[in-house]
Coordinates of N, CA and C in Angstrom, one line a residue:
M5 N 91.2 109.5 159.9 CA 91.8 110.5 159.0 C 93.3 110.2 158.8
A6 N 94.0 109.9 159.9 CA 95.4 109.5 159.8 C 95.6 108.3 158.9
T7 N 94.6 107.4 159.0 CA 94.7 106.2 158.1 C 94.6 106.6 156.7
S8 N 93.7 107.5 156.4 CA 93.5 108.0 155.0 C 94.8 108.7 154.5
C9 N 95.4 109.5 155.4 CA 96.7 110.2 154.9 C 97.8 109.2 154.6
R10 N 97.9 108.2 155.5 CA 98.9 107.2 155.2 C 98.7 106.5 153.9
M11 N 97.4 106.3 153.5 CA 97.1 105.6 152.2 C 97.3 106.6 151.1
W12 N 97.2 107.9 151.3 CA 97.3 108.9 150.2 C 98.7 109.2 149.9
R13 N 99.6 109.3 150.8 CA 101.0 109.7 150.6 C 101.8 108.9 149.6
P14 N 101.7 107.5 149.6 CA 102.5 106.8 148.6 C 102.0 107.1 147.2
G15 N 100.7 107.3 147.0 CA 100.2 107.7 145.7 C 100.8 109.1 145.2
R16 N 100.9 109.9 146.2 CA 101.4 111.3 145.9 C 102.9 111.2 145.5
G17 N 103.6 110.3 146.2 CA 105.0 110.2 145.8 C 105.2 109.6 144.4
R18 N 104.4 108.7 144.0 CA 104.5 108.1 142.7 C 104.1 109.2 141.7
C19 N 103.1 110.0 142.0 CA 102.7 111.1 141.1 C 103.8 112.1 140.9
L20 N 104.5 112.5 142.0 CA 105.6 113.4 141.9 C 106.7 112.8 141.0
K21 N 107.0 111.6 141.2 CA 108.1 110.9 140.5 C 107.8 110.9 139.0
H22 N 106.6 110.6 138.6 CA 106.2 110.6 137.2 C 106.2 112.0 136.6
C23 N 105.8 113.0 137.4 CA 105.8 114.4 136.9 C 107.2 114.8 136.7
G24 N 108.1 114.4 137.6 CA 109.5 114.8 137.5 C 110.2 114.2 136.2
I25 N 109.9 113.0 135.9 CA 110.4 112.3 134.7 C 109.9 113.1 133.5
F26 N 108.6 113.4 133.5 CA 108.0 114.1 132.3 C 108.7 115.5 132.1
V27 N 108.9 116.2 133.3 CA 109.5 117.5 133.2 C 110.9 117.5 132.6
I28 N 111.7 116.5 133.1 CA 113.1 116.3 132.6 C 113.1 116.0 131.1
L29 N 112.3 115.1 130.7 CA 112.2 114.8 129.2 C 111.8 116.0 128.4
F30 N 110.8 116.7 128.9 CA 110.3 117.9 128.2 C 111.4 118.9 128.1
M31 N 112.1 119.2 129.2 CA 113.2 120.2 129.2 C 114.3 119.8 128.2
D32 N 114.6 118.5 128.2 CA 115.7 118.0 127.2 C 115.3 118.3 125.8
L33 N 114.0 118.0 125.5 CA 113.5 118.1 124.1 C 113.5 119.6 123.7
V34 N 113.1 120.5 124.7 CA 113.0 121.9 124.4 C 114.4 122.5 124.2
L35 N 115.4 122.1 125.0 CA 116.8 122.6 124.9 C 117.4 122.1 123.5
Q36 N 117.1 120.9 123.1 CA 117.7 120.4 121.8 C 117.0 121.2 120.7
S37 N 115.8 121.5 120.8 CA 115.1 122.2 119.7 C 115.6 123.6 119.6
V38 N 115.8 124.3 120.7 CA 116.3 125.7 120.7 C 117.7 125.7 120.2
N39 N 118.5 124.8 120.7 CA 120.0 124.8 120.3 C 120.1 124.5 118.8
G40 N 119.3 123.6 118.3 CA 119.3 123.3 116.8 C 118.9 124.5 116.0
Y41 N 117.9 125.2 116.5 CA 117.4 126.4 115.7 C 118.4 127.5 115.7
L42 N 119.1 127.7 116.9 CA 120.1 128.8 117.0 C 121.3 128.5 116.2
S43 N 121.7 127.2 116.1 CA 122.9 126.9 115.4 C 122.7 126.6 113.9
S44 N 121.5 126.5 113.5 CA 121.3 126.3 112.0 C 121.4 127.5 111.3
P45 N 122.1 127.5 110.1 CA 122.2 128.7 109.3 C 120.9 129.1 108.6
Q46 N 120.6 130.4 108.4 CA 119.4 130.8 107.8 C 119.6 130.9 106.3
V47 N 119.0 130.0 105.5 CA 119.2 129.9 104.1 C 117.9 130.3 103.4
S48 N 118.1 130.7 102.2 CA 116.9 131.1 101.4 C 116.3 129.8 100.8
H49 N 115.0 129.9 100.7 CA 114.2 128.7 100.1 C 114.3 128.6 98.6
Q50 N 114.9 129.7 98.0 CA 115.0 129.7 96.6 C 116.3 129.1 96.1
E51 N 116.3 128.1 95.3 CA 117.6 127.5 94.9 C 118.1 128.2 93.7
P52 N 119.5 128.2 93.6 CA 120.0 128.9 92.4 C 119.6 128.2 91.1
A53 N 119.7 129.0 90.0 CA 119.3 128.4 88.7 C 120.1 127.3 88.3
F54 N 121.4 127.2 88.7 CA 122.2 126.1 88.1 C 121.9 124.8 88.8
T55 N 121.3 124.8 90.0 CA 120.9 123.6 90.7 C 119.7 123.0 89.9
R56 N 118.8 123.8 89.5 CA 117.7 123.2 88.8 C 118.1 122.7 87.4
E57 N 119.1 123.3 86.8 CA 119.6 122.8 85.5 C 120.4 121.5 85.8
A58 N 121.1 121.4 86.9 CA 121.9 120.2 87.1 C 121.0 119.0 87.4
Q59 N 119.8 119.3 88.0 CA 119.0 118.2 88.4 C 118.2 117.6 87.2
R60 N 118.3 118.2 86.1 CA 117.6 117.7 84.9 C 118.2 116.5 84.3
G61 N 119.5 116.3 84.6 CA 120.2 115.1 84.1 C 121.2 115.4 83.1
P62 N 122.2 114.5 82.9 CA 123.3 114.7 82.0 C 122.9 114.6 80.6
I63 N 122.4 115.7 80.0 CA 122.0 115.7 78.6 C 122.7 116.8 77.8
I64 N 123.3 116.5 76.7 CA 123.9 117.5 75.9 C 122.9 117.9 74.9
T65 N 122.4 119.2 75.0 CA 121.3 119.6 74.3 C 121.6 120.3 72.9
S66 N 122.8 120.8 72.8 CA 123.1 121.6 71.6 C 124.6 121.4 71.2
P67 N 124.8 121.2 69.9 CA 126.2 121.1 69.5 C 126.9 122.4 69.4
V68 N 126.2 123.5 69.5 CA 126.7 124.8 69.3 C 127.0 125.4 70.7
V69 N 128.3 125.7 71.0 CA 128.7 126.2 72.3 C 129.6 127.4 72.0
P70 N 129.4 128.5 72.7 CA 130.2 129.7 72.5 C 131.7 129.4 72.8
A71 N 132.5 130.0 71.9 CA 133.9 129.7 72.0 C 134.5 130.4 73.2
A72 N 135.4 129.8 73.9 CA 136.0 130.3 75.1 C 137.0 131.4 74.7
A73 N 137.2 132.4 75.6 CA 138.1 133.5 75.3 C 139.5 133.0 75.1
S74 N 140.1 133.4 74.1 CA 141.5 133.0 73.8 C 142.5 133.6 74.7
V75 N 143.5 132.8 75.1 CA 144.5 133.2 76.0 C 145.9 133.2 75.3
S76 N 146.6 134.2 75.4 CA 147.9 134.2 74.8 C 148.9 133.2 75.4
P77 N 149.6 132.4 74.6 CA 150.5 131.4 75.1 C 151.5 131.9 76.0
T78 N 151.9 133.2 75.8 CA 152.9 133.7 76.7 C 152.4 134.0 78.1
D79 N 151.1 134.1 78.3 CA 150.5 134.3 79.6 C 150.2 133.1 80.4
E80 N 150.4 131.9 79.8 CA 150.1 130.6 80.4 C 151.4 130.1 81.1
D81 N 151.2 129.5 82.3 CA 152.2 128.9 83.0 C 152.3 127.4 82.7
T82 N 153.4 127.0 82.0 CA 153.6 125.6 81.6 C 154.8 125.0 82.3
S83 N 155.2 125.7 83.4 CA 156.4 125.2 84.2 C 156.1 123.8 84.8
K84 N 154.8 123.5 85.1 CA 154.5 122.3 85.8 C 154.2 121.2 84.8
C85 N 154.3 121.5 83.5 CA 153.9 120.5 82.5 C 155.2 119.6 82.2
P86 N 155.0 118.3 82.2 CA 156.1 117.4 82.0 C 156.5 117.4 80.5
S87 N 157.8 117.2 80.2 CA 158.2 117.2 78.8 C 158.8 115.8 78.5
R88 N 158.9 115.5 77.2 CA 159.4 114.2 76.7 C 158.6 113.0 77.1
G89 N 157.3 113.3 77.5 CA 156.4 112.2 77.8 C 155.4 111.9 76.7
L90 N 154.6 110.9 76.9 CA 153.6 110.7 75.9 C 152.6 111.8 75.8
C91 N 152.2 112.2 74.6 CA 151.3 113.3 74.4 C 149.9 113.0 75.1
S92 N 149.5 111.8 75.0 CA 148.2 111.4 75.5 C 148.1 111.4 77.0
R93 N 149.3 111.5 77.7 CA 149.4 111.5 79.1 C 149.5 112.9 79.7
L94 N 149.6 113.9 78.9 CA 149.8 115.2 79.4 C 148.5 115.7 80.1
P95 N 148.7 116.5 81.2 CA 147.6 117.1 81.9 C 146.7 118.0 81.0
A96 N 145.5 118.2 81.3 CA 144.6 119.0 80.5 C 145.1 120.5 80.4
D97 N 145.8 121.0 81.4 CA 146.3 122.4 81.3 C 147.5 122.5 80.4
C98 N 148.0 121.4 79.9 CA 149.3 121.5 79.1 C 149.0 121.3 77.6
I99 N 147.7 121.1 77.2 CA 147.4 120.9 75.8 C 146.3 121.8 75.4
Q100 N 146.1 122.0 74.1 CA 145.0 122.7 73.5 C 144.3 121.8 72.6
C101 N 143.0 121.5 72.8 CA 142.3 120.6 72.0 C 141.1 121.3 71.3
N102 N 140.8 120.8 70.1 CA 139.7 121.3 69.4 C 138.4 120.4 69.7
Y103 N 137.8 120.7 70.8 CA 136.7 119.9 71.3 C 135.5 120.2 70.5
Q104 N 134.8 119.2 70.0 CA 133.5 119.4 69.3 C 132.4 118.8 70.2
H105 N 131.4 119.6 70.4 CA 130.3 119.2 71.4 C 129.1 118.5 70.7
N106 N 129.3 118.1 69.5 CA 128.2 117.3 68.8 C 128.5 115.8 68.8
C107 N 129.3 115.4 69.8 CA 129.6 113.9 69.9 C 128.4 113.3 70.6
T108 N 128.4 112.0 70.6 CA 127.3 111.2 71.3 C 127.7 111.0 72.7
Y109 N 126.8 111.4 73.6 CA 127.1 111.3 75.0 C 127.4 109.9 75.5
G110 N 128.4 109.7 76.3 CA 128.8 108.5 76.8 C 129.6 107.6 75.9
K111 N 129.8 108.0 74.7 CA 130.6 107.2 73.7 C 132.0 107.8 73.6
P112 N 133.0 106.9 73.2 CA 134.3 107.5 73.0 C 134.3 108.4 71.8
A113 N 135.1 109.5 71.9 CA 135.2 110.5 70.8 C 136.7 110.9 70.7
A114 N 137.1 111.1 69.5 CA 138.5 111.5 69.2 C 138.6 113.0 68.8
F115 N 139.5 113.7 69.4 CA 139.7 115.1 69.1 C 141.2 115.4 68.8
T116 N 141.4 116.4 68.0 CA 142.7 116.8 67.6 C 143.3 117.8 68.7
C117 N 144.5 117.5 69.2 CA 145.1 118.4 70.2 C 146.5 118.7 69.9
K118 N 147.1 119.6 70.6 CA 148.5 120.0 70.4 C 149.0 120.5 71.7
P119 N 150.3 120.2 72.0 CA 150.9 120.7 73.3 C 151.0 122.2 73.3
K120 N 151.0 122.9 74.4 CA 151.2 124.3 74.5 C 152.6 124.7 74.3
K121 N 152.9 125.9 74.2 CA 154.2 126.4 73.9 C 155.2 126.0 75.0
D122 N 156.4 125.6 74.6 CA 157.5 125.1 75.4 C 157.2 123.8 76.1
V123 N 156.1 123.1 75.6 CA 155.9 121.8 76.1 C 156.1 120.8 75.0
H124 N 157.0 119.8 75.2 CA 157.3 118.8 74.2 C 156.9 117.4 74.6
C125 N 156.3 116.7 73.7 CA 155.8 115.4 74.0 C 156.1 114.5 72.8
I126 N 156.0 113.2 73.0 CA 156.2 112.2 71.9 C 155.0 111.3 71.8
G127 N 155.0 110.7 70.6 CA 153.9 109.7 70.3 C 154.3 108.3 70.7
E128 N 153.4 107.4 70.3 CA 153.7 106.0 70.6 C 154.9 105.5 69.9
S129 N 155.3 106.1 68.8 CA 156.5 105.7 68.1 C 157.8 106.3 68.7
G130 N 157.7 107.2 69.6 CA 158.8 107.8 70.2 C 159.3 109.0 69.6
Q131 N 158.6 109.5 68.5 CA 159.0 110.7 67.9 C 158.2 111.9 68.4
Q132 N 158.8 113.1 68.4 CA 158.2 114.3 68.9 C 157.0 114.7 68.0
Q133 N 155.9 115.1 68.6 CA 154.7 115.4 67.8 C 154.2 116.8 68.2
T134 N 153.7 117.5 67.2 CA 153.1 118.8 67.4 C 151.6 118.7 67.4
N135 N 151.1 117.7 66.8 CA 149.6 117.4 66.8 C 149.4 116.0 67.1
F136 N 148.4 115.6 67.8 CA 148.1 114.3 68.2 C 146.6 114.1 68.4
T137 N 146.1 112.9 68.4 CA 144.7 112.6 68.6 C 144.4 112.1 70.0
L138 N 143.5 112.7 70.7 CA 143.2 112.4 72.1 C 141.8 111.7 72.1
S139 N 141.7 110.5 72.7 CA 140.4 109.8 72.8 C 139.9 109.9 74.2
I140 N 138.7 110.5 74.3 CA 138.0 110.6 75.7 C 136.6 110.2 75.5
I141 N 135.9 110.1 76.7 CA 134.5 109.8 76.7 C 133.7 111.1 76.5
C142 N 132.7 111.2 75.7 CA 132.0 112.4 75.4 C 131.1 112.7 76.6
Q143 N 131.5 113.6 77.4 CA 130.7 114.1 78.5 C 131.3 115.4 79.1
F144 N 130.4 116.2 79.6 CA 130.8 117.5 80.2 C 131.5 117.2 81.6
C145 N 132.3 118.2 82.0 CA 133.0 118.0 83.3 C 132.1 117.7 84.5
W146 N 131.0 118.4 84.5 CA 130.1 118.3 85.7 C 129.4 116.9 85.7
Q147 N 129.5 116.2 84.6 CA 128.8 114.9 84.5 C 129.8 113.8 84.8
L148 N 131.0 114.1 85.2 CA 132.0 113.1 85.6 C 131.6 112.4 86.8
D149 N 132.3 111.2 87.1 CA 132.1 110.5 88.3 C 132.7 111.4 89.4
P150 N 132.1 111.4 90.6 CA 132.6 112.2 91.7 C 134.1 111.9 92.1
S151 N 134.6 110.8 91.8 CA 136.0 110.5 92.1 C 137.0 111.2 91.2
L152 N 136.5 111.8 90.1 CA 137.3 112.4 89.1 C 137.4 113.9 89.3
Y153 N 136.8 114.5 90.4 CA 137.0 115.9 90.7 C 136.9 116.1 92.2
R154 N 137.4 117.3 92.6 CA 137.5 117.6 94.0 C 136.6 118.9 94.2
C155 N 135.9 118.8 95.3 CA 135.0 120.0 95.6 C 135.3 120.6 97.0
S156 N 135.0 121.8 97.1 CA 135.2 122.5 98.4 C 134.2 122.0 99.4
N157 N 134.7 122.0 100.7 CA 133.9 121.4 101.7 C 133.5 122.6 102.7
L158 N 132.2 122.7 102.9 CA 131.7 123.8 103.8 C 131.6 123.2 105.2
T159 N 132.1 124.0 106.2 CA 132.1 123.5 107.6 C 131.2 124.3 108.5
N160 N 130.2 124.9 108.0 CA 129.2 125.6 108.9 C 127.8 125.2 108.5
C161 N 127.6 124.1 107.9 CA 126.2 123.6 107.7 C 125.9 122.4 108.5
M162 N 124.7 122.2 108.8 CA 124.3 121.1 109.7 C 124.2 119.7 108.9
T163 N 125.0 118.8 109.3 CA 125.0 117.5 108.7 C 123.9 116.6 109.2
V164 N 123.5 116.8 110.5 CA 122.4 116.1 111.1 C 121.2 116.9 111.1
S165 N 120.3 116.8 110.1 CA 119.1 117.6 110.0 C 118.1 116.8 109.1
C166 N 116.9 117.2 109.2 CA 115.8 116.5 108.4 C 114.9 117.6 107.9
P167 N 114.9 117.8 106.5 CA 115.6 117.1 105.5 C 117.1 117.4 105.5
R168 N 117.9 116.6 104.9 CA 119.4 116.9 104.8 C 119.6 118.2 104.1
K169 N 120.6 118.9 104.6 CA 120.9 120.2 104.0 C 121.9 120.1 102.9
R170 N 121.9 121.0 102.0 CA 122.9 121.1 100.9 C 123.6 122.4 100.9
Y171 N 124.7 122.5 100.2 CA 125.4 123.7 100.1 C 126.0 123.8 98.7
N172 N 126.4 125.0 98.3 CA 127.0 125.3 96.9 C 128.5 125.1 97.0
A173 N 129.0 124.1 96.3 CA 130.4 123.8 96.3 C 131.0 124.1 95.0
T174 N 132.3 124.5 95.0 CA 133.1 124.8 93.8 C 133.9 123.5 93.5
C175 N 133.8 122.9 92.4 CA 134.5 121.7 92.1 C 135.5 121.9 91.0
E176 N 136.7 121.2 91.1 CA 137.7 121.3 90.1 C 138.1 119.9 89.6
V177 N 138.2 119.7 88.3 CA 138.5 118.4 87.7 C 140.0 118.1 87.9
L178 N 140.3 116.8 88.2 CA 141.7 116.4 88.4 C 142.5 116.7 87.1
D179 N 143.8 116.9 87.3 CA 144.6 117.3 86.1 C 144.7 116.3 85.0
H180 N 144.7 115.0 85.3 CA 144.9 114.0 84.3 C 143.5 113.6 83.6
V181 N 142.4 114.2 84.0 CA 141.1 113.9 83.5 C 140.8 114.9 82.4
H182 N 140.3 114.4 81.2 CA 139.9 115.3 80.1 C 138.4 115.2 80.0
C183 N 137.7 116.4 79.7 CA 136.3 116.4 79.6 C 135.9 117.7 78.8
L184 N 134.6 117.8 78.5 CA 134.1 118.9 77.7 C 133.7 120.0 78.7
G185 N 133.7 121.2 78.2 CA 133.2 122.3 79.0 C 134.2 122.9 80.0
K186 N 133.7 123.6 81.0 CA 134.6 124.2 82.0 C 135.1 123.2 83.0
R187 N 136.3 123.3 83.4 CA 136.9 122.4 84.4 C 136.6 122.8 85.8
S188 N 136.1 124.0 86.0 CA 135.6 124.4 87.3 C 134.1 124.7 87.2
F189 N 133.4 124.1 88.1 CA 131.9 124.3 88.0 C 131.3 124.2 89.4
Q190 N 130.1 124.6 89.5 CA 129.3 124.6 90.8 C 128.5 123.4 90.9
K191 N 128.3 122.9 92.1 CA 127.5 121.7 92.4 C 126.9 121.8 93.7
R192 N 125.6 121.3 93.8 CA 124.9 121.2 95.1 C 125.2 119.9 95.8
L193 N 125.9 119.9 97.0 CA 126.3 118.7 97.7 C 125.6 118.7 99.1
F194 N 125.5 117.5 99.6 CA 125.0 117.3 100.9 C 126.1 117.7 101.9
C195 N 125.7 118.3 103.0 CA 126.6 118.6 104.1 C 127.2 117.3 104.6
N196 N 128.5 117.3 104.6 CA 129.2 116.0 105.0 C 130.6 116.4 105.5
W197 N 130.7 116.8 106.7 CA 132.0 117.2 107.3 C 132.1 116.8 108.7
T198 N 133.3 116.8 109.3 CA 133.5 116.4 110.7 C 134.3 117.4 111.4
G199 N 134.0 117.6 112.7 CA 134.7 118.6 113.5 C 135.7 117.9 114.4
G200 N 135.9 116.6 114.2 CA 136.9 115.8 115.0 C 136.3 115.2 116.3
Y201 N 135.0 115.2 116.4 CA 134.4 114.6 117.6 C 134.3 113.0 117.4
K202 N 134.7 112.3 118.4 CA 134.7 110.8 118.3 C 133.4 110.3 118.9
W203 N 132.7 109.4 118.2 CA 131.5 108.8 118.8 C 131.8 107.9 120.0
L204 N 132.9 107.2 119.9 CA 133.3 106.3 121.0 C 133.6 107.1 122.3
T205 N 134.3 108.2 122.1 CA 134.6 109.1 123.3 C 133.3 109.6 123.9
A206 N 132.4 110.1 123.1 CA 131.2 110.6 123.6 C 130.4 109.6 124.3
L207 N 130.3 108.4 123.8 CA 129.6 107.3 124.5 C 130.2 106.9 125.8
A208 N 131.6 106.8 125.8 CA 132.3 106.5 127.1 C 132.0 107.6 128.1
L209 N 132.1 108.8 127.8 CA 131.8 109.9 128.7 C 130.3 109.8 129.2
S210 N 129.4 109.5 128.3 CA 128.0 109.4 128.7 C 127.8 108.3 129.7
I211 N 128.5 107.2 129.6 CA 128.3 106.0 130.5 C 129.0 106.3 131.8
T212 N 130.2 106.9 131.8 CA 131.0 107.0 133.1 C 130.7 108.3 133.8
L213 N 130.7 109.5 133.1 CA 130.5 110.8 133.7 C 129.3 111.5 133.2
G214 N 128.4 110.7 132.7 CA 127.2 111.4 132.1 C 126.3 112.1 133.2
G215 N 126.4 111.6 134.4 CA 125.7 112.3 135.5 C 126.1 113.7 135.8
F216 N 127.3 114.0 135.4 CA 127.9 115.4 135.6 C 127.9 116.2 134.3
G217 N 127.2 115.6 133.2 CA 127.1 116.4 131.9 C 128.4 116.4 131.1
A218 N 129.3 115.5 131.4 CA 130.6 115.5 130.7 C 130.4 115.2 129.2
D219 N 129.4 114.3 128.8 CA 129.2 114.0 127.4 C 128.7 115.2 126.7
R220 N 127.8 116.0 127.3 CA 127.2 117.1 126.6 C 128.3 118.2 126.5
F221 N 129.1 118.4 127.5 CA 130.2 119.4 127.4 C 131.2 119.0 126.3
Y222 N 131.4 117.7 126.2 CA 132.4 117.3 125.1 C 131.8 117.6 123.8
L223 N 130.5 117.4 123.6 CA 129.9 117.7 122.3 C 129.6 119.2 122.0
G224 N 130.0 120.0 123.0 CA 129.8 121.4 122.8 C 128.4 121.9 123.2
Q225 N 127.6 121.1 123.8 CA 126.2 121.5 124.2 C 126.3 121.9 125.7
W226 N 126.8 123.1 125.9 CA 127.0 123.5 127.3 C 125.7 123.8 128.1
R227 N 124.6 124.1 127.4 CA 123.4 124.4 128.1 C 122.9 123.1 128.7
E228 N 122.8 122.0 127.9 CA 122.4 120.7 128.4 C 123.4 120.2 129.4
G229 N 124.7 120.5 129.2 CA 125.7 120.0 130.2 C 125.4 120.6 131.6
L230 N 125.1 121.9 131.6 CA 124.9 122.6 132.9 C 123.6 122.0 133.5
G231 N 122.6 121.7 132.7 CA 121.4 121.2 133.2 C 121.6 119.8 133.9
K232 N 122.4 119.0 133.2 CA 122.7 117.7 133.8 C 123.6 117.8 135.0
L233 N 124.5 118.8 135.0 CA 125.4 118.9 136.2 C 124.6 119.3 137.4
F234 N 123.7 120.3 137.3 CA 123.0 120.8 138.5 C 121.8 119.9 138.9
S235 N 121.4 119.0 138.0 CA 120.3 118.1 138.4 C 120.8 116.7 138.6
F236 N 122.2 116.5 138.7 CA 122.8 115.2 138.9 C 122.3 114.2 137.9
G237 N 122.4 114.7 136.6 CA 122.0 113.8 135.5 C 120.5 113.5 135.5
G238 N 119.7 114.5 136.0 CA 118.2 114.2 136.1 C 117.9 113.1 136.9
L239 N 118.7 113.0 138.1 CA 118.5 111.9 139.1 C 118.7 110.5 138.4
G240 N 119.6 110.5 137.4 CA 120.0 109.3 136.7 C 119.1 109.0 135.5
I241 N 118.0 109.6 135.4 CA 117.1 109.3 134.3 C 117.6 109.9 133.0
W242 N 118.0 111.2 133.1 CA 118.6 111.9 131.9 C 119.8 111.2 131.4
T243 N 120.6 110.7 132.4 CA 121.9 110.1 132.0 C 121.6 108.8 131.2
L244 N 120.6 108.0 131.6 CA 120.3 106.8 130.9 C 119.7 107.1 129.5
I245 N 118.9 108.2 129.4 CA 118.4 108.6 128.1 C 119.5 109.0 127.2
D246 N 120.5 109.8 127.7 CA 121.6 110.3 126.8 C 122.5 109.1 126.4
V247 N 122.6 108.1 127.2 CA 123.4 106.9 126.8 C 122.8 106.3 125.5
L248 N 121.4 106.2 125.6 CA 120.7 105.6 124.4 C 120.8 106.5 123.2
L249 N 120.6 107.8 123.4 CA 120.5 108.8 122.3 C 121.9 108.9 121.6
I250 N 123.0 108.9 122.4 CA 124.3 109.0 121.8 C 124.7 107.7 121.2
G251 N 124.3 106.6 121.8 CA 124.6 105.3 121.3 C 124.0 105.0 119.9
V252 N 122.8 105.5 119.6 CA 122.2 105.4 118.3 C 122.5 106.5 117.4
G253 N 123.3 107.5 117.9 CA 123.7 108.6 117.0 C 122.7 109.7 116.9
Y254 N 121.7 109.7 117.7 CA 120.6 110.8 117.6 C 121.2 112.1 118.1
V255 N 122.0 112.1 119.2 CA 122.6 113.3 119.7 C 124.0 113.3 119.2
G256 N 124.3 114.5 118.5 CA 125.6 114.6 117.9 C 126.3 115.9 118.3
P257 N 127.4 116.3 117.7 CA 128.1 117.5 118.1 C 127.2 118.8 117.9
A258 N 127.5 119.8 118.7 CA 126.6 121.0 118.6 C 126.9 121.8 117.3
D259 N 128.0 121.6 116.7 CA 128.3 122.4 115.4 C 127.7 121.7 114.2
G260 N 127.0 120.6 114.4 CA 126.3 120.0 113.3 C 127.2 119.0 112.5
S261 N 128.4 118.7 112.9 CA 129.3 117.9 112.1 C 129.0 116.4 112.5
L262 N 129.7 115.5 111.7 CA 129.5 114.1 111.9 C 130.6 113.6 112.8
Y263 N 130.3 112.4 113.4 CA 131.3 111.8 114.3 C 132.4 111.2 113.4
I264 N 133.6 110.9 113.9 CA 134.6 110.2 113.3 C 134.8 108.9 114.0

C-alpha cells in the first residue's frame, strides 16, 4: 500500500498544478469581463436620425434649401476679420455669399460674395471691391475632408471594444474653408482618445514588477493588481500571461483609452 501511495502522489501534484493554472486563467478572464462591463457606458441601441442620413452618402438631393435667418450686420463681430487683403482670402465669417445649392456636386462653382460691414478687401488688381466672385468646390460642409474641420473629442467612451464604439461629435469647419450649408454639424465618430498611458511603460512594469501587479496598478486595474500582488503574480504564470497580453496590446488602460 505504501508503494501505491508513492506512485499516486506525483500524479496528484501534477493534477493540482494544472488545476491551479486553470483557476488563475479563469479568474483573470472573469475580472477583465466584469471590469469591462462596469466601465463601459450604457448607450441606447437606437441611432439618431442624422447618423442614418449621413451614412447614405454625400448626395445633394434638392436645389431648394430654406433660407437662413438673417442677422443684422451691427450684431456681427468683424474685429477678427483682416482688412486690405485679397477678398478671396477672407475667412468665411467675414463675407456674405449668395450660395446656390443647384450646383454639380464635386465640381468647381462660382458664387457672388461681398465683405461684411467694416471689412475692406481688394481684388487681384489691387483696387477695393464691394462685390467679388468666389470659386469653391460644390459640396456641403459635412462632406468635406476630415482635415478641413475640427470635431469635439469624447473622453469617456471605450476605444478598445468589439465592435468599435462611436460617439456624437460636434464639428466646426476651419475659418479659411468655404462650403455649402451649416459650418457646424454633428457627426458619428469612432472613439479615439488617450489618457496618457504609455505602452512601453506598461510593458516594462509587466516584465520587471509584474509579479507584484505594478503593471495592472499603472493601467488603473486595481482589482487585477491586488490579485497579482497577493498571489505573487499567480506563481509567475499570471505574470508571463500579462507580459504577452500587454505586449500585443490586448490589455489596455482601465478607462478605455489608447496607448501613446
